[in-house]
Every structure is written in structure tokens, then in C-alpha cells.
mmCIF file of C-alpha atoms in Angstrom:
data_model
loop_
_atom_site.group_PDB
_atom_site.id
_atom_site.type_symbol
_atom_site.label_atom_id
_atom_site.label_comp_id
_atom_site.label_asym_id
_atom_site.label_seq_id
_atom_site.Cartn_x
_atom_site.Cartn_y
_atom_site.Cartn_z
ATOM 1 C CA MET A 1 -26.382 37.429 40.120
ATOM 2 C CA PRO A 2 -25.025 40.134 37.664
ATOM 3 C CA VAL A 3 -25.586 39.368 34.037
ATOM 4 C CA SER A 4 -22.754 40.036 31.540
ATOM 5 C CA PRO A 5 -22.899 41.588 28.085
ATOM 6 C CA ARG A 6 -22.559 38.226 26.874
ATOM 7 C CA ASP A 7 -25.285 36.630 28.914
ATOM 8 C CA SER A 8 -27.925 38.906 27.991
ATOM 9 C CA GLU A 9 -27.275 39.075 24.360
ATOM 10 C CA SER A 10 -30.483 37.953 22.334
ATOM 11 C CA THR A 11 -30.481 35.786 18.862
ATOM 12 C CA THR A 12 -32.718 35.083 16.215
ATOM 13 C CA CYS A 13 -34.463 31.910 16.543
ATOM 14 C CA ARG A 14 -33.283 29.276 14.017
ATOM 15 C CA GLY A 15 -36.438 27.645 13.278
ATOM 16 C CA PRO A 16 -37.789 27.759 9.869
ATOM 17 C CA GLY A 17 -39.602 30.875 9.301
ATOM 18 C CA CYS A 18 -39.338 31.848 12.739
ATOM 19 C CA PHE A 19 -37.848 35.284 13.488
ATOM 20 C CA ASN A 20 -38.589 35.545 17.272
ATOM 21 C CA LEU A 21 -35.451 36.691 19.538
ATOM 22 C CA VAL A 22 -34.399 34.384 21.952
ATOM 23 C CA LYS A 23 -32.908 35.843 25.025
ATOM 24 C CA GLN A 24 -29.906 33.988 26.313
ATOM 25 C CA SER A 25 -29.941 33.049 30.329
ATOM 26 C CA PRO A 26 -27.618 33.839 32.585
ATOM 27 C CA ARG A 27 -27.434 29.952 33.543
ATOM 28 C CA GLY A 28 -27.418 26.777 31.582
ATOM 29 C CA ARG A 29 -26.616 26.145 28.003
ATOM 30 C CA ARG A 30 -26.947 28.461 25.309
ATOM 31 C CA ARG A 31 -30.534 28.735 23.455
ATOM 32 C CA TYR A 32 -30.986 28.636 19.877
ATOM 33 C CA TYR A 33 -34.572 28.381 19.638
ATOM 34 C CA CYS A 34 -37.652 30.105 20.761
ATOM 35 C CA SER A 35 -39.543 26.835 21.649
ATOM 36 C CA ASP A 36 -39.289 23.389 21.508
ATOM 37 C CA PRO A 37 -41.099 22.960 18.491
ATOM 38 C CA CYS A 38 -38.971 25.522 16.592
ATOM 39 C CA GLY A 39 -36.101 23.422 17.545
ATOM 40 C CA THR A 40 -37.848 20.132 16.135
ATOM 41 C CA ARG A 41 -38.676 22.037 12.872
ATOM 42 C CA TYR A 42 -35.206 23.065 12.401
ATOM 43 C CA ARG A 43 -33.670 19.684 12.766
ATOM 44 C CA ARG A 44 -36.224 18.103 10.597
ATOM 45 C CA SER A 45 -35.908 20.897 8.002
ATOM 46 C CA ALA A 46 -32.371 20.105 6.440
ATOM 47 C CA PRO A 47 -32.698 18.523 2.988
ATOM 48 C CA SER A 48 -31.637 14.896 2.656
ATOM 49 C CA ALA A 49 -31.170 14.615 6.488
ATOM 50 C CA ASP A 50 -31.009 10.778 6.245
ATOM 51 C CA THR A 51 -28.078 11.114 3.734
ATOM 52 C CA ASP A 52 -26.234 13.610 5.796
ATOM 53 C CA ASN A 53 -26.770 12.020 8.859
ATOM 54 C CA ASP A 54 -25.106 8.872 7.397
ATOM 55 C CA ALA A 55 -22.389 10.850 5.987
ATOM 56 C CA PHE A 56 -21.956 12.780 9.515
ATOM 57 C CA ALA A 57 -21.628 9.057 10.781
ATOM 58 C CA GLU A 58 -19.235 7.844 8.473
ATOM 59 C CA ALA A 59 -16.723 10.883 8.315
ATOM 60 C CA SER A 60 -16.725 10.828 12.170
ATOM 61 C CA LEU A 61 -15.854 7.226 12.064
ATOM 62 C CA ALA A 62 -13.323 7.552 9.368
ATOM 63 C CA GLU A 63 -11.623 10.397 11.843
ATOM 64 C CA LEU A 64 -11.390 8.489 14.959
ATOM 65 C CA ASN A 65 -9.973 5.353 13.202
ATOM 66 C CA ARG A 66 -7.349 8.296 11.882
ATOM 67 C CA LEU A 67 -6.336 9.288 15.050
ATOM 68 C CA THR A 68 -6.670 5.846 17.169
ATOM 69 C CA ALA A 69 -3.997 4.350 14.359
ATOM 70 C CA GLN A 70 -1.657 7.204 15.347
ATOM 71 C CA PHE A 71 -1.097 5.919 18.863
ATOM 72 C CA ASP A 72 2.349 4.746 19.921
ATOM 73 C CA LEU A 73 1.916 3.358 23.084
ATOM 74 C CA SER A 74 5.606 2.726 23.725
ATOM 75 C CA GLY A 75 5.921 4.913 26.001
ATOM 76 C CA ASP A 76 8.629 7.098 23.905
ATOM 77 C CA SER A 77 5.896 9.888 23.016
ATOM 78 C CA PRO A 78 3.238 10.182 26.082
ATOM 79 C CA GLU A 79 2.539 13.838 25.065
ATOM 80 C CA ARG A 80 1.394 12.919 21.854
ATOM 81 C CA ASP A 81 -0.757 9.912 22.992
ATOM 82 C CA LEU A 82 -2.305 12.308 25.452
ATOM 83 C CA ALA A 83 -3.013 14.851 22.672
ATOM 84 C CA LEU A 84 -4.552 11.868 20.654
ATOM 85 C CA ILE A 85 -6.790 11.178 23.608
ATOM 86 C CA VAL A 86 -8.238 14.772 23.787
ATOM 87 C CA GLU A 87 -9.019 14.827 19.857
ATOM 88 C CA CYS A 88 -10.518 11.565 20.028
ATOM 89 C CA GLU A 89 -12.850 12.325 22.694
ATOM 90 C CA LYS A 90 -14.098 15.374 20.478
ATOM 91 C CA VAL A 91 -14.761 13.206 17.307
ATOM 92 C CA TRP A 92 -16.370 10.646 19.726
ATOM 93 C CA LYS A 93 -19.067 13.351 20.720
ATOM 94 C CA ASP A 94 -19.534 13.940 16.931
ATOM 95 C CA LEU A 95 -19.799 10.200 16.252
ATOM 96 C CA LYS A 96 -22.466 9.556 19.220
ATOM 97 C CA THR A 97 -24.527 12.554 17.781
ATOM 98 C CA ALA A 98 -24.269 11.024 14.414
ATOM 99 C CA VAL A 99 -25.799 7.723 15.674
ATOM 100 C CA VAL A 100 -28.527 9.336 17.635
ATOM 101 C CA LEU A 101 -29.894 11.380 14.470
ATOM 102 C CA GLN A 102 -29.551 8.189 12.691
ATOM 103 C CA SER A 103 -31.682 6.433 15.198
ATOM 104 C CA ARG A 104 -34.273 9.417 14.703
ATOM 105 C CA ASP A 105 -34.129 9.074 11.237
ATOM 106 C CA SER A 106 -35.258 5.626 11.749
ATOM 107 C CA ARG A 107 -38.208 6.855 13.518
ATOM 108 C CA MET A 108 -37.055 5.791 17.213
ATOM 109 C CA LYS A 109 -38.501 7.401 20.033
ATOM 110 C CA MET A 110 -36.380 9.983 22.255
ATOM 111 C CA PRO A 111 -37.065 8.031 25.581
ATOM 112 C CA GLU A 112 -36.043 4.665 24.041
ATOM 113 C CA ILE A 113 -32.788 6.386 22.714
ATOM 114 C CA ALA A 114 -31.793 8.086 25.758
ATOM 115 C CA LYS A 115 -32.523 4.722 27.913
ATOM 116 C CA LEU A 116 -30.117 2.700 25.501
ATOM 117 C CA LEU A 117 -27.519 5.745 26.011
ATOM 118 C CA HIS A 118 -28.269 5.451 30.068
ATOM 119 C CA THR A 119 -29.219 9.212 29.861
ATOM 120 C CA SER A 120 -32.262 11.199 30.437
ATOM 121 C CA PRO A 121 -34.544 12.239 27.240
ATOM 122 C CA THR A 122 -33.655 15.968 28.308
ATOM 123 C CA THR A 123 -29.980 15.695 28.536
ATOM 124 C CA LEU A 124 -30.110 14.054 25.156
ATOM 125 C CA ALA A 125 -32.167 16.599 23.633
ATOM 126 C CA ARG A 126 -29.841 19.456 24.795
ATOM 127 C CA THR A 127 -27.056 17.634 23.114
ATOM 128 C CA LEU A 128 -28.805 17.340 19.992
ATOM 129 C CA ASP A 129 -29.022 21.489 19.926
ATOM 130 C CA SER A 130 -25.651 21.563 18.726
ATOM 131 C CA ALA A 131 -25.957 18.856 16.178
ATOM 132 C CA PRO A 132 -26.563 20.693 13.074
ATOM 133 C CA ASP A 133 -23.238 22.789 13.694
ATOM 134 C CA ARG A 134 -21.335 19.529 14.355
ATOM 135 C CA ARG A 135 -22.606 18.100 11.300
ATOM 136 C CA ASN A 136 -21.989 21.200 9.007
ATOM 137 C CA ARG A 137 -18.501 21.464 10.632
ATOM 138 C CA ARG A 138 -17.443 17.536 9.982
ATOM 139 C CA LEU A 139 -18.880 17.353 6.559
ATOM 140 C CA SER A 140 -17.465 20.781 5.616
ATOM 141 C CA PRO A 141 -14.610 20.753 2.846
ATOM 142 C CA SER A 142 -11.813 22.303 4.952
ATOM 143 C CA PRO A 143 -11.320 19.977 7.685
ATOM 144 C CA ASP A 144 -11.363 21.263 11.381
ATOM 145 C CA PRO A 145 -7.857 22.076 12.146
ATOM 146 C CA GLY A 146 -8.686 21.564 16.043
ATOM 147 C CA VAL A 147 -8.984 17.874 14.872
ATOM 148 C CA ARG A 148 -5.371 17.312 13.496
ATOM 149 C CA VAL A 149 -2.920 16.301 15.824
ATOM 150 C CA PRO A 150 0.549 17.897 15.017
ATOM 151 C CA GLU A 151 3.719 16.451 15.941
ATOM 152 C CA GLN A 152 4.625 17.158 19.573
ATOM 153 C CA SER A 153 7.688 18.748 20.251
ATOM 154 C CA ARG A 154 9.801 16.943 22.888
ATOM 155 C CA PRO A 155 13.484 16.724 23.948
ATOM 156 C CA GLN A 156 15.583 14.619 21.539
ATOM 157 C CA ARG A 157 16.476 11.226 23.340
ATOM 158 C CA HIS A 158 18.361 9.626 20.624
ATOM 159 C CA PRO A 159 20.760 10.217 17.879
ATOM 160 C CA ALA A 160 19.246 12.015 14.616
ATOM 161 C CA PRO A 161 18.778 10.175 11.536
ATOM 162 C CA GLY A 162 21.571 9.775 9.139
ATOM 163 C CA PRO A 163 21.736 11.186 5.769
ATOM 164 C CA PRO A 164 19.621 10.503 2.725
ATOM 165 C CA ARG A 165 20.360 7.057 1.259
ATOM 166 C CA ALA A 166 22.476 6.679 -1.776
ATOM 167 C CA ARG A 167 22.380 4.823 -4.853
ATOM 168 C CA ARG A 168 23.052 0.790 -4.436
ATOM 169 C CA PRO A 169 26.037 -0.752 -6.263
ATOM 170 C CA GLN A 170 25.287 -3.212 -8.706
ATOM 171 C CA GLY A 171 24.997 -6.758 -8.287
ATOM 172 C CA GLY A 172 21.863 -6.871 -5.635
ATOM 173 C CA THR A 173 19.061 -8.936 -5.959
ATOM 174 C CA GLY A 174 16.374 -6.230 -4.966
ATOM 175 C CA ASP A 175 15.294 -3.050 -7.153
ATOM 176 C CA MET A 176 15.616 -0.483 -4.690
ATOM 177 C CA ASP A 177 18.079 1.832 -3.752
ATOM 178 C CA GLY A 178 20.062 1.535 -0.415
ATOM 179 C CA ALA A 179 22.981 3.019 1.824
ATOM 180 C CA ALA A 180 26.547 3.627 0.153
ATOM 181 C CA PRO A 181 29.628 3.136 2.166
ATOM 182 C CA GLY A 182 29.808 5.865 4.985
ATOM 183 C CA SER A 183 26.110 7.113 4.337
ATOM 184 C CA GLY A 184 25.769 6.171 8.129
ATOM 185 C CA PRO A 185 23.850 3.393 10.408
ATOM 186 C CA ALA A 186 20.352 5.184 10.256
ATOM 187 C CA ALA A 187 20.857 4.618 6.513
ATOM 188 C CA THR A 188 21.518 1.326 6.847
ATOM 189 C CA LEU A 189 18.321 0.643 8.845
ATOM 190 C CA ALA A 190 16.146 2.491 6.180
ATOM 191 C CA SER A 191 17.995 0.535 3.597
ATOM 192 C CA ALA A 192 17.001 -2.740 5.252
ATOM 193 C CA LEU A 193 13.342 -1.940 6.324
ATOM 194 C CA SER A 194 12.940 -0.427 2.651
ATOM 195 C CA HIS A 195 14.054 -3.535 0.698
ATOM 196 C CA LEU A 196 11.686 -5.674 2.947
ATOM 197 C CA HIS A 197 8.875 -3.254 2.165
ATOM 198 C CA ARG A 198 9.354 -3.571 -1.225
ATOM 199 C CA ARG A 199 9.557 -7.292 -1.280
ATOM 200 C CA SER A 200 6.555 -7.701 0.710
ATOM 201 C CA ASN A 201 4.357 -5.434 -1.567
ATOM 202 C CA THR A 202 2.505 -3.981 1.505
ATOM 203 C CA THR A 203 0.858 -0.742 1.273
ATOM 204 C CA TYR A 204 1.626 1.950 3.915
ATOM 205 C CA ARG A 205 -1.767 2.212 5.209
ATOM 206 C CA THR A 206 -1.775 -1.827 5.936
ATOM 207 C CA LEU A 207 1.476 -1.698 7.804
ATOM 208 C CA GLY A 208 0.031 1.250 9.709
ATOM 209 C CA LEU A 209 -2.726 -0.585 10.722
ATOM 210 C CA GLU A 210 -0.654 -3.626 11.737
ATOM 211 C CA VAL A 211 1.754 -1.630 13.584
ATOM 212 C CA GLY A 212 -0.661 0.685 15.244
ATOM 213 C CA VAL A 213 0.768 3.858 13.638
ATOM 214 C CA ASP A 214 0.066 6.536 11.234
ATOM 215 C CA PRO A 215 0.715 5.600 7.476
ATOM 216 C CA SER A 216 2.884 8.566 7.310
ATOM 217 C CA TYR A 217 5.197 7.792 10.177
ATOM 218 C CA ILE A 218 5.749 4.225 8.509
ATOM 219 C CA SER A 219 6.765 6.223 5.309
ATOM 220 C CA ARG A 220 9.094 8.303 7.119
ATOM 221 C CA ALA A 221 10.590 5.146 9.118
ATOM 222 C CA ILE A 222 11.071 3.350 5.594
ATOM 223 C CA SER A 223 12.724 6.472 4.220
ATOM 224 C CA GLY A 224 15.321 7.240 6.799
ATOM 225 C CA GLU A 225 13.425 10.298 8.147
ATOM 226 C CA ARG A 226 12.283 8.974 11.468
ATOM 227 C CA ILE A 227 14.318 6.253 13.590
ATOM 228 C CA PRO A 228 11.218 4.507 15.422
ATOM 229 C CA SER A 229 11.516 2.890 18.803
ATOM 230 C CA TRP A 230 12.393 -0.673 19.090
ATOM 231 C CA PRO A 231 8.556 -1.645 19.837
ATOM 232 C CA VAL A 232 7.515 -0.291 16.625
ATOM 233 C CA THR A 233 10.464 -1.292 14.561
ATOM 234 C CA ARG A 234 10.079 -4.848 15.951
ATOM 235 C CA ARG A 235 6.389 -4.835 14.943
ATOM 236 C CA LEU A 236 7.209 -3.348 11.614
ATOM 237 C CA ALA A 237 9.853 -6.093 11.033
ATOM 238 C CA LEU A 238 7.259 -8.845 11.848
ATOM 239 C CA ALA A 239 4.560 -7.051 9.771
ATOM 240 C CA LEU A 240 7.452 -7.382 6.986
ATOM 241 C CA ALA A 241 7.930 -11.133 7.685
ATOM 242 C CA ALA A 242 11.313 -10.483 9.057
ATOM 243 C CA ASP A 243 13.101 -11.740 11.707
ATOM 244 C CA PRO A 244 13.243 -8.855 14.550
ATOM 245 C CA GLU A 245 16.381 -10.210 15.658
ATOM 246 C CA GLU A 246 18.231 -9.402 12.118
ATOM 247 C CA ILE A 247 16.955 -5.875 12.514
ATOM 248 C CA LEU A 248 17.500 -5.305 16.359
ATOM 249 C CA PRO A 249 21.657 -4.890 15.690
ATOM 250 C CA LEU A 250 20.785 -2.419 12.624
ATOM 251 C CA TRP A 251 18.461 -0.617 14.938
ATOM 252 C CA ARG A 252 20.835 -0.298 17.934
ATOM 253 C CA SER A 253 23.675 1.002 15.707
ATOM 254 C CA ALA A 254 21.123 3.623 14.452
ATOM 255 C CA ARG A 255 20.249 4.683 17.696
ATOM 256 C CA GLY A 256 24.000 4.963 18.563
ATOM 257 C CA TYR A 257 23.823 2.117 21.354
ATOM 258 C CA ASP A 258 26.523 -0.519 21.659
ATOM 259 C CA THR A 259 26.023 -3.535 19.426
ATOM 260 C CA ALA A 260 28.175 -5.748 21.906
ATOM 261 C CA PRO A 261 25.519 -7.968 23.480
ATOM 262 C CA GLY A 262 24.249 -11.018 21.557
ATOM 263 C CA GLY A 263 27.370 -13.271 21.457
ATOM 264 C CA ALA A 264 27.803 -15.291 18.335
ATOM 265 C CA ALA A 265 23.930 -15.321 17.570
ATOM 266 C CA GLY A 266 23.917 -11.653 17.506
ATOM 267 C CA LEU A 267 26.764 -11.464 15.059
ATOM 268 C CA GLN A 268 25.149 -13.893 12.938
ATOM 269 C CA ALA A 269 21.891 -11.686 12.875
ATOM 270 C CA ALA A 270 23.634 -8.702 12.314
ATOM 271 C CA LEU A 271 25.252 -9.851 9.344
ATOM 272 C CA ARG A 272 22.016 -11.391 8.057
ATOM 273 C CA GLY A 273 20.575 -7.583 8.641
ATOM 274 C CA LEU A 274 23.133 -6.190 6.696
ATOM 275 C CA ARG A 275 22.540 -8.601 3.776
ATOM 276 C CA THR A 276 18.964 -7.529 3.933
ATOM 277 C CA ALA A 277 20.060 -3.843 3.469
ATOM 278 C CA ALA A 278 22.272 -4.575 0.602
ATOM 279 C CA ALA A 279 19.353 -6.226 -1.175
ATOM 280 C CA SER A 280 20.457 -9.652 -0.336
ATOM 281 C CA PRO A 281 23.346 -10.091 -2.723
ATOM 282 C CA ASP A 282 24.072 -13.753 -3.209
ATOM 283 C CA THR A 283 26.921 -15.980 -2.292
ATOM 284 C CA ASP A 284 28.621 -15.446 -5.642
ATOM 285 C CA LEU A 285 28.633 -11.949 -5.537
ATOM 286 C CA LEU A 286 30.089 -11.694 -2.141
ATOM 287 C CA VAL A 287 32.789 -14.092 -3.005
ATOM 288 C CA LYS A 288 33.627 -11.827 -5.888
ATOM 289 C CA ARG A 289 33.490 -8.644 -3.404
ATOM 290 C CA THR A 290 35.536 -9.876 -0.500
ATOM 291 C CA LYS A 291 37.886 -12.502 -2.377
ATOM 292 C CA LEU A 292 36.768 -15.077 0.354
ATOM 293 C CA THR A 293 35.419 -18.579 -0.478
ATOM 294 C CA GLN A 294 31.952 -19.749 -0.431
ATOM 295 C CA GLU A 295 32.804 -21.737 2.503
ATOM 296 C CA GLN A 296 33.780 -18.864 4.466
ATOM 297 C CA ILE A 297 30.971 -16.593 3.420
ATOM 298 C CA THR A 298 28.266 -19.406 4.167
ATOM 299 C CA ASP A 299 29.699 -20.439 7.715
ATOM 300 C CA ALA A 300 29.727 -16.490 8.514
ATOM 301 C CA PHE A 301 25.873 -16.625 7.991
ATOM 302 C CA THR A 302 25.033 -19.985 9.296
ATOM 303 C CA GLY A 303 27.463 -19.863 12.289
ATOM 304 C CA ARG A 304 28.782 -23.148 11.837
ATOM 305 C CA ALA A 305 31.915 -21.351 12.372
ATOM 306 C CA LEU A 306 32.757 -18.028 13.974
ATOM 307 C CA PRO A 307 34.861 -16.095 11.352
ATOM 308 C CA ASP A 308 38.039 -14.213 12.258
ATOM 309 C CA TRP A 309 37.950 -10.438 12.116
ATOM 310 C CA ASP A 310 39.408 -10.004 8.609
ATOM 311 C CA THR A 311 36.878 -12.077 7.485
ATOM 312 C CA THR A 312 33.885 -10.315 9.394
ATOM 313 C CA SER A 313 35.511 -7.314 8.432
ATOM 314 C CA ALA A 314 35.637 -7.952 4.803
ATOM 315 C CA ILE A 315 31.813 -8.941 4.650
ATOM 316 C CA VAL A 316 30.552 -6.092 6.506
ATOM 317 C CA THR A 317 32.527 -3.851 3.920
ATOM 318 C CA ALA A 318 31.052 -5.844 0.790
ATOM 319 C CA LEU A 319 27.565 -5.262 2.393
ATOM 320 C CA ASN A 320 28.129 -1.434 2.856
ATOM 321 C CA GLY A 321 28.185 -1.527 6.769
ATOM 322 C CA GLU A 322 30.843 -0.059 8.956
ATOM 323 C CA PRO A 323 33.277 -3.033 10.313
ATOM 324 C CA GLU A 324 33.782 -1.022 13.281
ATOM 325 C CA LEU A 325 30.461 -0.405 14.510
ATOM 326 C CA LEU A 326 30.500 -4.433 14.728
ATOM 327 C CA ARG A 327 33.842 -5.097 16.439
ATOM 328 C CA PRO A 328 32.230 -4.900 19.865
ATOM 329 C CA LEU A 329 29.738 -7.605 18.928
ATOM 330 C CA TRP A 330 32.443 -10.088 17.107
ATOM 331 C CA ILE A 331 34.913 -9.222 20.315
ATOM 332 C CA SER A 332 31.542 -10.468 22.412
ATOM 333 C CA ALA A 333 31.144 -13.569 20.211
ATOM 334 C CA ARG A 334 34.570 -14.520 20.092
ATOM 335 C CA ALA A 335 34.948 -14.274 24.034
ATOM 336 C CA ALA A 336 31.858 -16.293 24.155
ATOM 337 C CA ALA A 337 33.311 -19.098 21.866
ATOM 338 C CA LEU A 338 36.797 -19.150 24.101
ATOM 339 C CA ALA A 339 34.988 -19.732 27.203
ATOM 340 C CA HIS A 340 33.065 -22.523 25.511
ATOM 341 C CA GLU A 341 36.254 -24.055 24.449
ATOM 342 C CA THR A 342 37.624 -23.771 28.135
ATOM 343 C CA GLY A 343 34.314 -24.354 29.915
ATOM 344 C CA SER A 344 34.769 -21.157 31.890
ATOM 345 C CA THR A 345 34.132 -17.580 31.932
ATOM 346 C CA CYS A 346 36.537 -15.734 29.683
ATOM 347 C CA THR A 347 38.314 -13.018 31.372
ATOM 348 C CA ILE A 348 40.565 -12.033 28.064
ATOM 349 C CA SER A 349 40.866 -8.484 27.748
ATOM 350 C CA ALA A 350 39.376 -7.034 24.251
ATOM 351 C CA GLY A 351 42.977 -6.080 23.118
ATOM 352 C CA ALA A 352 43.707 -9.316 22.754
ATOM 353 C CA PHE A 353 41.212 -9.644 19.673
ATOM 354 C CA GLY A 354 43.290 -7.299 17.825
#
């Protein structure tokens, strides 16, 4: 078998005080030591090896946790999840190596460690040849760029997020900025999530762990830079102690979907979601903004009576929403109400509702 220049090169033994040349074999793994005793001396020569190995294990575990927290698993980003699998496998090898080194520090013998790992002592010893390099790379001040998973480019499947949120008008009970009229459904969704986040007093890191995504993704979703998939949005609403059904109509509008499904319950949920996005203004403020009565406003939110379109439109406008986006939902609710009154399926056309 011909030997390539790379296979035939010689390197200096890494053993402390040993300057013998190590000739590389054309087959098998790359050799770093001229003999097994040199390899043993090298692995035991590093100062504060116990501490280094503990730090090695902790750094590997922290990186593995960081990567696993980024999985979406909703099916919307399979390319990214697959790339994360590859990176997790790399870090898992580092973690395994670190734990083996810790076991050696505690005076466990190689055959015992190999038995627990269901491998042979020879195979285990070979995996430790690269242990110093793995440890130094993991503990290096500059992170290995190969472990960082970039955003995966993929075809756009949904409308882009709306423009940045504008200042909220006076009168809300919240203390943060929200979507102003004309800023778009995506900004309205972001405003609702942002208000819920402020009210919950929960960190992005905690939310990321509960939702199962990276904290930076939570930040982008709440700021309006991203419109998450519905499974992610639903888990985020639950983590923020909100009713997902109130957020669903806002999410559908932000994604550009029809808001018609849902009937009367869907209309009430949409109005409550808009109220959340507007920092939950009280009834007195809505009376002032809409010129409606307290009873009309209360009935619209509680469902004791289905409001007419003029009333619904006035409330949506007062909550900085876009009435035309909720009109299909109101038509659906009105049709369901008429069908209930007549005891049959309503076949009235949408034009009959104005």
C-alpha cells in the first residue's frame, strides 16, 4: 500500500522531556507519543489537572445545555434542528472525555471505566489521546466557532414581521410601549407578548428553558423581530400565564391567516387579546375612547351579548387594532348566533352583515 506524504511524516513525542520522533503509520489513528509511558506522563503532567478536568466537564455540559435549548421541534425549522444534532454530538464527545478524565483523577482504573462505558480499555485509551487538545480547545477564551450554530437560511413560509412598535398612547395600565394604529398585526402580537412578559417579571433565560428555545429567540419574538410558530407561541403564552386562545387570533393575523374560525368565542378571545396588547386599559378608559356604555363594552368582552359591527369596530380601534382584520371573525360569530336563533345552519351571505 503506497504511503502518502502525510502518512509518512514524523512528529515530536509529546511526552515531558522526550524528544523522540514519532513516525506516523499509514493505517490507524494518528500517534502523539513514542510509547505508552510517554502518553501517561503527558496526561499527568498538566498542572492542576483535577481542576482543569472539572472545568472541562462544566464547560462541556454548559455548552450542551445551550445547544439543546435551541431545538424547536415544531417542524418549522428541520434544517436547524439537524445542524444542532451534529453540534450536540461533538460537544457530547467532549463531555464524555471530561468525565473519563475526572474518573481517572479519582483513581479509577481504565478497565473499570471501560466496563462501565461498554467499551474496551484499548479503545478507551485511544480516545484519550486527543483529550488534552479537546480540553484546551473547550477551555480556550475564544469559543470554537464550529460549536456555534448559525441561523439556517430557508425559504420564507410566512409574511415578514411588521415594523417596529411605536409609543403607546396614555391611559394603559401597563408601563411599556405597544403598537400604535397602523403599525400592523405583527407589532400587535409583539405588544401583547411584551406586556405579558413585563407583567410576569420572568427572565428571557427562564422563558427559554420553559418554552424550549434559545433565550435570544424569546427576545426577538417579544420585540417583534420574529413571528414564532404557533406551538412556540402557545408555549410562550402558557409560560407567561396567559390564555393561548386569546393570543391565537393575534398570531393568525400576524401570520396573514384568516381570522374567521372561532365564532363568538373566537371574537371574544380576539378582543381580550387586543386588550392585553394595549396594556389592559380599564373599562372607564374604553368608555372615554369609544363613547360606548360600560354595559356595551363589558358584554363585548364577556360574551353576554354579541356586539354589532359598529360597536366591535369602535372597541378594536380604541385598542389600536385594525377592525377589518377582525371583520371575518365578527361575521362568523354573527352567522353562528343567527343559526342558533333559528335552530338551523345559517346560509346568509357575508353581504347581509354590512
